[in-house]
Amino acid sequence: MNLFSTYQNKTWLIFFGLAWFMMMVFSHEYYSQKVNQANQQQLTKTQQLDWHLTWSLDSKSAIVSSFESDWQVVGHAVTSSEKNPELSLDMQGKVIDPTIHQSLLVQGEISQEAPANGRFKLEFSDQRNQIYYVSEDLSIKLLNQDLDLSSLRWQVIKPGVSSSNESYAIWSNIAFLDALVMRFYFTAPSSLVLNGIQIKQTQAKKWTVDSPINCQQLHLPAARCWVSNQMRHFNLQQNLILNNQLLVQSRVSPLPVWSWFWLSVGLMTLLFLLRANKSLTTVLITLAVFVAIALVHQDWVATNFSLLRWPLLALLLILLWQNKHWLALPEHPAAPVWLISLSLSMVLLLGLATRPVGLELLFDFPQYLLWACVQQLLLGPVVSRLLFKQLNMPKGMIAVVVGVLFSIIHAPNHVLMAATLLAGMAWSYAWLKYENLYANAFSHALLALVFYQIMPEAWLGSARIGVFF
């Protein structure tokens, strides 16, 4: 017989849901503060003609993954020995404003044996509208020199427009750009080294509106001011694409941002202490989740992430080794999990896909399946199983608890938090019923990739979490 009555169970879950809501509020407060600070920094820098966009090429992280094969990291630079290497910069949310960004500096060198007639082209683009602006041929001798972008001829390439109908644009009349590809041409394979790229602000910014705009004062749909994904999307649209004055996001309360985090920590810890039958295991699991959340919201984690990869990989390997017995073939085939996942994926793709579904989804599946397997190992054997033993709750209630914990890990990404709340509950319940790691991992990988495929840019934008969002 349960220690708590049905009424007490429902009351406990209501308070647990309140703790989850506090994390949703924390996500809004954290992201509002982040946006406002970034916008104020941008305003100050543009006023000082110091809004430069800089990429340090000391790793491949600055290069779009599909272009990485042409380059190798050597010291604090990337180098290529290809005849015609190409490089696309990972913009990481940066947007080029041609009205103020009118100078380009490419730092690098070529080997003495390289042909003297080497050249390169610049290809800027507006990815949202698929409009490309291609420069004339430029001499490789222009490396390490400030290149005046406004002095170049820019051929405009638009979708559906024949290449025979050539048109050209003046650099300062281009609205905005969010991608840059550099294409190098040599008559023979040459050693090319690139140390860094910088697009410099050389002109003052002229805002359409003189004073900051409060999001709520624009009478926009509420989601644009409260859902972090919409805030992220609209902030970019308002500040850079529309060239309005910087947007100010209102806070929910005058309380410090992290107070909502600590209120959620305290409430969840108290609830587990009341229900854990004098066992601290559940409390430790909860605190571990919140420690992970706190860490991933720290700026120094983003700055030193390349150094943290190996320790994180080591922890994952230790986790896999300690739970390797769960990797054995399961006793139950969990047929409903496979069938529901496949059916739901087909329905979503056929009914809600916002872009053409190509082979990319199939190519990404094996890689994502491995990551899904690690997550499901944590969600199922580690967390769901332990909580079921410790909390003396029905499987349905355990699934809700695990779903909440899985959700808050994805702060401050509101849409991802909502999606993982539902998915986490379903996968936890499936694990408790079937104990089939492979069915859950398959479901996770497939539904996650389909989710990314069907979600509009304005409502997801990024699957990143914490300080990376």
Coordinates of C-alpha atoms in Angstrom, one line a residue:
M1 CA 0.0 0.0 0.0
N2 CA 1.3 3.5 -0.9
L3 CA 2.5 5.7 1.9
F4 CA 0.6 8.6 0.4
S5 CA -3.0 8.7 -0.6
T6 CA -4.1 9.6 -4.1
Y7 CA -4.8 13.2 -3.0
Q8 CA -1.4 13.5 -1.5
N9 CA 0.2 12.2 -4.7
K10 CA -1.6 14.8 -6.7
T11 CA -0.6 17.5 -4.3
W12 CA 3.0 16.4 -4.4
L13 CA 3.0 16.5 -8.2
I14 CA 1.4 19.9 -8.3
F15 CA 4.2 21.3 -6.2
F16 CA 6.7 19.4 -8.4
G17 CA 5.1 21.1 -11.4
L18 CA 5.5 24.4 -9.7
A19 CA 9.2 23.8 -9.4
W20 CA 9.3 23.1 -13.1
F21 CA 7.4 26.4 -13.8
M22 CA 10.0 28.2 -11.7
M23 CA 12.7 26.9 -14.1
M24 CA 10.6 28.2 -17.0
V25 CA 10.6 31.6 -15.4
F26 CA 14.3 31.4 -14.7
S27 CA 14.8 30.6 -18.4
H28 CA 12.9 33.7 -19.4
E29 CA 14.8 35.9 -16.9
Y30 CA 18.2 34.5 -17.8
Y31 CA 17.7 34.9 -21.5
S32 CA 16.2 38.4 -21.1
Q33 CA 19.2 39.5 -19.1
K34 CA 21.5 37.9 -21.7
V35 CA 19.8 39.6 -24.6
N36 CA 19.7 43.0 -22.9
Q37 CA 23.3 42.9 -22.0
A38 CA 24.4 41.8 -25.5
N39 CA 22.3 44.5 -27.1
Q40 CA 23.7 47.2 -24.8
Q41 CA 27.2 46.0 -25.6
Q42 CA 26.4 46.1 -29.3
L43 CA 25.0 49.7 -28.9
T44 CA 28.1 50.8 -27.1
K45 CA 30.4 49.2 -29.6
T46 CA 28.6 50.6 -32.7
Q47 CA 28.7 54.1 -31.2
Q48 CA 32.5 53.7 -30.8
L49 CA 33.0 52.2 -34.3
D50 CA 34.1 49.0 -32.6
W51 CA 31.5 46.4 -33.7
H52 CA 34.0 44.2 -35.4
L53 CA 33.2 40.5 -36.3
T54 CA 36.2 38.3 -35.6
W55 CA 37.0 34.7 -36.2
S56 CA 40.1 33.1 -34.7
L57 CA 41.0 30.2 -36.9
D58 CA 42.9 28.2 -34.2
S59 CA 40.4 25.3 -34.5
K60 CA 37.8 24.0 -36.9
S61 CA 35.0 25.3 -34.7
A62 CA 35.0 28.5 -36.7
I63 CA 34.4 26.5 -40.0
V64 CA 31.1 25.1 -41.1
S65 CA 31.3 21.3 -40.8
S66 CA 30.7 20.6 -44.5
F67 CA 33.8 22.6 -45.4
E68 CA 36.1 21.1 -42.7
S69 CA 37.6 18.4 -45.0
D70 CA 39.7 21.0 -46.9
W71 CA 41.5 22.1 -43.7
Q72 CA 43.7 20.9 -40.9
V73 CA 44.6 22.6 -37.7
V74 CA 48.3 23.3 -37.3
G75 CA 49.3 25.4 -34.3
H76 CA 47.0 28.4 -34.0
A77 CA 45.9 28.3 -37.6
V78 CA 44.1 26.2 -40.2
T79 CA 46.0 25.1 -43.3
S80 CA 45.1 23.5 -46.6
S81 CA 47.2 21.8 -49.3
E82 CA 44.3 21.5 -51.8
K83 CA 44.3 23.1 -55.2
N84 CA 41.0 24.9 -54.7
P85 CA 40.1 24.9 -51.0
E86 CA 36.9 26.5 -49.8
L87 CA 36.0 27.8 -46.3
S88 CA 32.6 28.8 -44.9
L89 CA 32.6 30.6 -41.6
D90 CA 30.4 29.5 -38.7
M91 CA 28.6 32.8 -38.1
Q92 CA 27.4 31.7 -34.6
G93 CA 24.6 34.2 -34.7
K94 CA 26.6 37.1 -36.0
V95 CA 25.1 39.2 -38.8
I96 CA 27.0 41.4 -41.2
D97 CA 25.5 44.9 -41.7
P98 CA 27.0 46.3 -44.9
T99 CA 26.0 49.8 -43.9
I100 CA 28.7 49.7 -41.2
H101 CA 30.8 46.7 -41.9
Q102 CA 32.9 47.8 -45.0
S103 CA 36.3 46.3 -44.5
L104 CA 37.6 42.7 -44.5
L105 CA 41.0 41.5 -43.2
V106 CA 42.1 37.9 -43.9
Q107 CA 45.2 37.0 -42.0
G108 CA 47.3 34.2 -43.6
E109 CA 50.2 33.2 -45.8
I110 CA 51.0 30.9 -48.7
S111 CA 54.1 28.9 -49.3
Q112 CA 56.9 30.3 -51.5
E113 CA 56.3 27.5 -54.0
A114 CA 52.7 28.6 -54.5
P115 CA 51.8 30.1 -57.9
A116 CA 52.0 33.9 -57.9
N117 CA 48.7 34.2 -59.7
G118 CA 46.6 32.6 -57.0
R119 CA 43.3 34.2 -56.4
F120 CA 40.1 34.0 -54.3
K121 CA 36.5 35.1 -54.3
L122 CA 34.2 36.2 -51.6
E123 CA 30.6 34.9 -51.4
F124 CA 28.4 36.7 -48.9
S125 CA 24.8 35.6 -48.6
D126 CA 21.4 36.3 -47.1
Q127 CA 20.5 32.7 -46.2
R128 CA 16.9 33.5 -45.2
N129 CA 16.1 34.7 -48.8
Q130 CA 18.8 32.6 -50.5
I131 CA 20.4 35.7 -52.1
Y132 CA 24.1 35.5 -52.9
Y133 CA 26.6 38.4 -53.5
V134 CA 29.8 37.2 -55.2
S135 CA 32.9 39.4 -55.6
E136 CA 35.2 39.7 -58.6
D137 CA 38.4 37.7 -58.6
L138 CA 40.8 39.0 -56.0
S139 CA 44.6 38.5 -55.9
I140 CA 46.0 36.2 -53.2
K141 CA 48.4 39.0 -52.5
L142 CA 45.6 40.9 -50.7
L143 CA 46.0 38.6 -47.7
N144 CA 46.9 40.6 -44.6
Q145 CA 45.6 43.8 -46.1
D146 CA 42.4 45.7 -45.3
L147 CA 40.1 45.1 -48.2
D148 CA 37.5 47.8 -48.9
L149 CA 34.3 45.9 -49.5
S150 CA 32.4 48.9 -50.8
S151 CA 34.9 49.3 -53.7
L152 CA 34.1 45.8 -55.2
R153 CA 31.6 44.8 -57.8
W154 CA 29.1 42.4 -56.2
Q155 CA 27.2 40.1 -58.6
V156 CA 23.7 39.2 -57.3
I157 CA 22.5 35.6 -57.6
K158 CA 18.9 34.9 -56.7
P159 CA 16.9 31.7 -56.8
G160 CA 15.0 31.2 -60.0
V161 CA 16.9 33.9 -61.9
S162 CA 18.9 32.9 -64.9
S163 CA 22.7 33.5 -64.7
S164 CA 22.5 35.3 -68.1
N165 CA 20.6 38.1 -66.4
E166 CA 23.5 39.5 -64.5
S167 CA 22.8 42.2 -61.9
Y168 CA 25.1 43.9 -59.5
A169 CA 24.7 45.5 -56.1
I170 CA 26.4 48.4 -54.2
W171 CA 27.8 47.0 -50.9
S172 CA 26.2 49.7 -48.7
N173 CA 22.8 49.1 -50.2
I174 CA 22.7 45.4 -49.2
A175 CA 20.3 44.9 -46.3
F176 CA 22.1 42.3 -44.2
L177 CA 24.2 39.1 -44.6
D178 CA 24.5 36.0 -42.4
A179 CA 27.0 33.8 -44.3
L180 CA 30.5 34.1 -45.9
V181 CA 32.2 31.5 -48.1
M182 CA 35.8 32.1 -49.4
R183 CA 36.9 30.1 -52.4
F184 CA 40.6 30.0 -53.3
Y185 CA 42.0 29.1 -56.7
F186 CA 45.5 27.9 -57.5
T187 CA 46.9 26.4 -60.7
A188 CA 48.6 23.7 -58.5
P189 CA 48.1 22.4 -55.0
S190 CA 49.5 25.0 -52.6
S191 CA 50.1 25.4 -48.9
L192 CA 47.7 28.0 -47.6
V193 CA 47.6 29.0 -44.0
L194 CA 44.8 31.2 -42.4
N195 CA 45.2 32.6 -38.9
G196 CA 42.0 34.7 -38.6
I197 CA 39.3 36.7 -40.4
Q198 CA 37.9 40.0 -39.3
I199 CA 35.1 42.1 -40.8
K200 CA 35.5 45.6 -39.4
Q201 CA 33.0 48.4 -38.7
T202 CA 34.2 51.5 -40.5
Q203 CA 30.9 53.5 -40.5
A204 CA 28.6 54.9 -37.8
K205 CA 25.3 53.1 -37.3
K206 CA 22.2 55.1 -38.1
W207 CA 19.2 53.7 -36.2
T208 CA 15.7 54.1 -37.5
V209 CA 14.4 54.8 -33.9
D210 CA 16.4 56.9 -31.5
S211 CA 15.4 55.2 -28.2
P212 CA 15.3 51.6 -27.1
I213 CA 12.1 49.7 -27.8
N214 CA 10.4 47.6 -25.1
C215 CA 9.1 44.4 -26.5
Q216 CA 5.7 44.6 -24.8
Q217 CA 5.2 48.2 -26.0
L218 CA 5.2 47.0 -29.6
H219 CA 1.9 45.1 -29.0
L220 CA 3.4 42.0 -30.4
P221 CA 2.0 38.5 -29.9
A222 CA 2.9 37.6 -26.3
A223 CA 5.0 34.6 -27.3
R224 CA 7.6 37.0 -28.9
C225 CA 8.2 38.6 -25.5
W226 CA 8.0 35.5 -23.2
V227 CA 9.1 32.4 -25.1
S228 CA 12.9 32.3 -25.3
N229 CA 13.0 30.9 -28.8
Q230 CA 10.7 33.6 -30.2
M231 CA 12.7 36.2 -28.2
R232 CA 15.9 35.0 -29.8
H233 CA 14.4 35.0 -33.3
F234 CA 12.6 38.4 -33.0
N235 CA 15.7 40.0 -31.4
L236 CA 17.7 39.3 -34.5
Q237 CA 14.9 40.5 -36.8
Q238 CA 14.3 43.7 -34.9
N239 CA 17.8 44.7 -34.1
L240 CA 19.7 43.8 -37.3
I241 CA 17.3 43.0 -40.1
L242 CA 14.9 45.9 -39.6
N243 CA 17.7 48.2 -38.4
N244 CA 15.6 49.5 -35.6
Q245 CA 16.9 50.6 -32.3
L246 CA 17.8 47.9 -29.9
L247 CA 15.1 45.8 -28.3
V248 CA 14.7 45.6 -24.5
Q249 CA 13.1 42.5 -23.0
S250 CA 11.1 43.0 -19.9
R251 CA 11.7 40.9 -16.8
V252 CA 9.0 39.0 -15.0
S253 CA 9.9 40.3 -11.6
P254 CA 12.4 42.5 -9.7
L255 CA 14.0 39.4 -8.1
P256 CA 17.5 38.5 -9.2
V257 CA 17.6 36.1 -12.1
W258 CA 19.1 33.2 -10.3
S259 CA 16.6 33.5 -7.4
W260 CA 14.1 31.5 -9.5
F261 CA 16.7 28.8 -10.0
W262 CA 17.4 28.5 -6.3
L263 CA 13.7 28.5 -5.5
S264 CA 13.2 25.6 -7.8
V265 CA 16.2 23.8 -6.3
G266 CA 14.9 24.3 -2.8
L267 CA 11.3 23.2 -3.6
M268 CA 12.4 20.0 -5.5
T269 CA 14.9 19.1 -2.8
L270 CA 12.2 19.5 -0.1
L271 CA 9.7 17.4 -2.1
F272 CA 12.2 14.6 -2.5
L273 CA 13.1 14.7 1.2
L274 CA 9.4 14.3 2.1
R275 CA 9.0 11.3 -0.2
A276 CA 12.4 9.5 -0.3
N277 CA 11.9 7.2 2.7
K278 CA 15.0 8.6 4.5
S279 CA 17.2 7.9 1.4
L280 CA 19.3 10.7 0.0
T281 CA 19.7 9.0 -3.4
T282 CA 16.9 11.0 -5.0
V283 CA 18.1 14.2 -3.4
L284 CA 21.6 13.6 -4.8
I285 CA 20.2 12.9 -8.3
T286 CA 18.2 16.2 -8.1
L287 CA 21.2 18.2 -7.0
A288 CA 23.4 16.6 -9.7
V289 CA 20.8 17.8 -12.3
F290 CA 20.8 21.3 -11.0
V291 CA 24.6 21.4 -10.7
A292 CA 24.8 20.4 -14.4
I293 CA 22.2 23.2 -15.3
A294 CA 24.2 25.8 -13.3
L295 CA 27.5 24.8 -15.0
V296 CA 26.1 24.9 -18.5
H297 CA 24.9 28.5 -17.9
Q298 CA 28.3 29.8 -17.1
D299 CA 30.2 31.8 -19.6
W300 CA 33.5 30.2 -18.7
V301 CA 32.1 26.8 -19.8
A302 CA 31.6 28.1 -23.3
T303 CA 35.0 29.7 -23.4
N304 CA 36.8 26.5 -22.3
F305 CA 34.5 24.0 -23.8
S306 CA 37.2 22.5 -26.1
L307 CA 39.2 21.7 -22.9
L308 CA 36.2 20.2 -21.2
R309 CA 35.3 17.7 -24.0
W310 CA 37.8 15.1 -23.0
P311 CA 36.8 15.0 -19.3
L312 CA 33.1 14.8 -20.4
L313 CA 33.9 12.0 -22.8
A314 CA 35.8 10.1 -20.0
L315 CA 32.8 10.5 -17.7
L316 CA 30.5 9.1 -20.4
L317 CA 32.8 6.1 -21.0
I318 CA 32.8 5.4 -17.2
L319 CA 29.0 5.6 -17.2
L320 CA 28.8 3.2 -20.1
W321 CA 31.2 0.7 -18.5
Q322 CA 29.4 0.7 -15.2
N323 CA 26.1 0.1 -16.9
K324 CA 27.3 -2.2 -19.7
H325 CA 24.9 -5.0 -18.6
W326 CA 22.0 -2.8 -19.8
L327 CA 23.5 -3.0 -23.3
A328 CA 22.7 -6.7 -23.6
L329 CA 19.8 -7.8 -25.7
P330 CA 16.6 -6.9 -23.8
E331 CA 14.1 -9.5 -22.8
H332 CA 11.1 -7.5 -24.1
P333 CA 11.0 -6.4 -27.8
A334 CA 9.0 -3.2 -26.8
A335 CA 7.1 -3.4 -30.1
P336 CA 4.7 -0.5 -29.2
V337 CA 7.7 1.8 -28.8
W338 CA 9.0 1.0 -32.2
L339 CA 5.6 1.2 -33.9
I340 CA 4.5 4.4 -32.2
S341 CA 7.8 6.2 -33.0
L342 CA 7.7 5.2 -36.6
S343 CA 4.1 6.1 -37.1
L344 CA 4.3 9.4 -35.3
S345 CA 7.4 10.3 -37.3
M346 CA 5.6 9.7 -40.6
V347 CA 2.6 11.7 -39.5
L348 CA 4.7 14.6 -38.4
L349 CA 6.9 14.6 -41.6
L350 CA 3.9 14.4 -43.9
G351 CA 1.8 16.9 -42.1
L352 CA 4.1 19.5 -40.5
A353 CA 7.5 19.5 -42.3
T354 CA 8.5 23.1 -42.8
R355 CA 11.3 22.3 -45.3
P356 CA 12.0 19.5 -47.9
V357 CA 13.0 16.2 -46.3
G358 CA 16.2 15.0 -47.8
L359 CA 18.9 12.4 -47.2
E360 CA 20.4 14.5 -44.5
L361 CA 18.0 13.1 -42.0
L362 CA 19.2 9.5 -42.8
F363 CA 22.9 10.6 -42.7
D364 CA 22.5 12.2 -39.3
F365 CA 20.6 9.3 -37.7
P366 CA 23.5 6.9 -36.9
Q367 CA 25.5 9.7 -35.3
Y368 CA 22.5 10.9 -33.3
L369 CA 21.6 7.4 -32.3
L370 CA 24.8 7.0 -30.3
W371 CA 24.1 10.3 -28.4
A372 CA 20.5 9.2 -27.9
C373 CA 21.7 5.9 -26.4
V374 CA 23.8 7.7 -23.8
Q375 CA 20.9 10.0 -22.9
Q376 CA 18.5 7.0 -22.6
L377 CA 21.0 5.2 -20.4
L378 CA 20.8 8.1 -18.0
L379 CA 17.1 8.6 -18.3
G380 CA 16.2 4.9 -17.9
P381 CA 18.6 2.6 -16.0
V382 CA 20.2 5.4 -14.0
V383 CA 17.4 7.8 -13.1
S384 CA 14.0 6.1 -13.7
R385 CA 15.0 2.8 -12.1
L386 CA 16.5 4.5 -9.0
L387 CA 13.6 6.8 -8.5
F388 CA 11.1 3.9 -8.9
K389 CA 12.9 2.1 -6.1
Q390 CA 13.2 5.1 -3.8
L391 CA 10.0 7.1 -4.1
N392 CA 7.4 4.3 -3.7
M393 CA 5.3 5.9 -6.5
P394 CA 3.3 4.4 -9.4
K395 CA 5.2 4.2 -12.7
G396 CA 3.1 7.0 -14.2
M397 CA 4.2 9.4 -11.4
I398 CA 7.8 8.4 -11.8
A399 CA 7.6 9.1 -15.5
V400 CA 6.3 12.6 -14.7
V401 CA 9.2 13.3 -12.3
V402 CA 11.8 12.1 -14.8
G403 CA 10.1 14.1 -17.6
V404 CA 10.5 17.2 -15.5
L405 CA 14.1 16.6 -14.7
F406 CA 14.8 15.8 -18.3
S407 CA 13.1 19.0 -19.3
I408 CA 14.8 21.5 -17.0
I409 CA 18.2 20.2 -18.2
H410 CA 17.3 22.0 -21.5
A411 CA 16.9 25.4 -20.0
P412 CA 16.7 28.2 -21.2
N413 CA 15.4 26.8 -24.5
H414 CA 11.6 27.0 -23.8
V415 CA 10.4 25.0 -26.8
L416 CA 12.9 22.3 -26.2
M417 CA 11.9 22.2 -22.5
A418 CA 8.3 21.7 -23.4
A419 CA 9.1 19.0 -26.0
T420 CA 11.5 17.1 -23.7
L421 CA 8.9 17.3 -20.8
L422 CA 6.5 15.2 -22.9
A423 CA 9.2 13.0 -24.5
G424 CA 10.9 12.4 -21.2
M425 CA 7.7 11.2 -19.6
A426 CA 7.0 8.8 -22.5
W427 CA 10.5 7.4 -22.6
S428 CA 10.7 7.0 -18.8
Y429 CA 7.4 5.1 -18.7
A430 CA 8.5 3.0 -21.7
W431 CA 11.7 2.1 -19.9
L432 CA 9.9 1.1 -16.6
K433 CA 7.5 -1.1 -18.6
Y434 CA 9.8 -2.7 -21.1
E435 CA 13.4 -2.0 -20.0
N436 CA 14.5 -1.9 -23.6
L437 CA 17.3 0.6 -24.1
Y438 CA 17.6 0.2 -27.9
A439 CA 13.9 0.9 -28.5
N440 CA 14.1 4.1 -26.5
A441 CA 17.3 5.2 -28.2
F442 CA 15.8 4.5 -31.6
S443 CA 12.7 6.5 -30.6
H444 CA 14.8 9.3 -29.2
A445 CA 17.0 9.7 -32.3
L446 CA 14.2 9.4 -34.8
L447 CA 11.8 11.8 -33.1
A448 CA 14.4 14.3 -32.2
L449 CA 15.6 14.6 -35.9
V450 CA 12.0 14.8 -37.1
F451 CA 11.3 17.5 -34.5
Y452 CA 14.2 19.6 -35.8
Q453 CA 12.9 19.0 -39.3
I454 CA 9.3 20.2 -38.7
M455 CA 9.8 23.1 -36.3
P456 CA 9.8 26.6 -37.9
E457 CA 12.9 28.6 -37.5
A458 CA 11.1 31.2 -35.4
W459 CA 9.8 28.6 -32.9
L460 CA 13.1 26.6 -32.4
G461 CA 16.0 28.4 -34.0
S462 CA 18.5 26.3 -32.1
A463 CA 18.6 23.0 -30.2
R464 CA 21.3 24.4 -27.9
I465 CA 21.0 24.9 -24.2
G466 CA 22.5 26.9 -21.4
V467 CA 25.0 29.6 -22.3
F468 CA 25.2 28.2 -25.9
F469 CA 21.6 29.1 -26.6

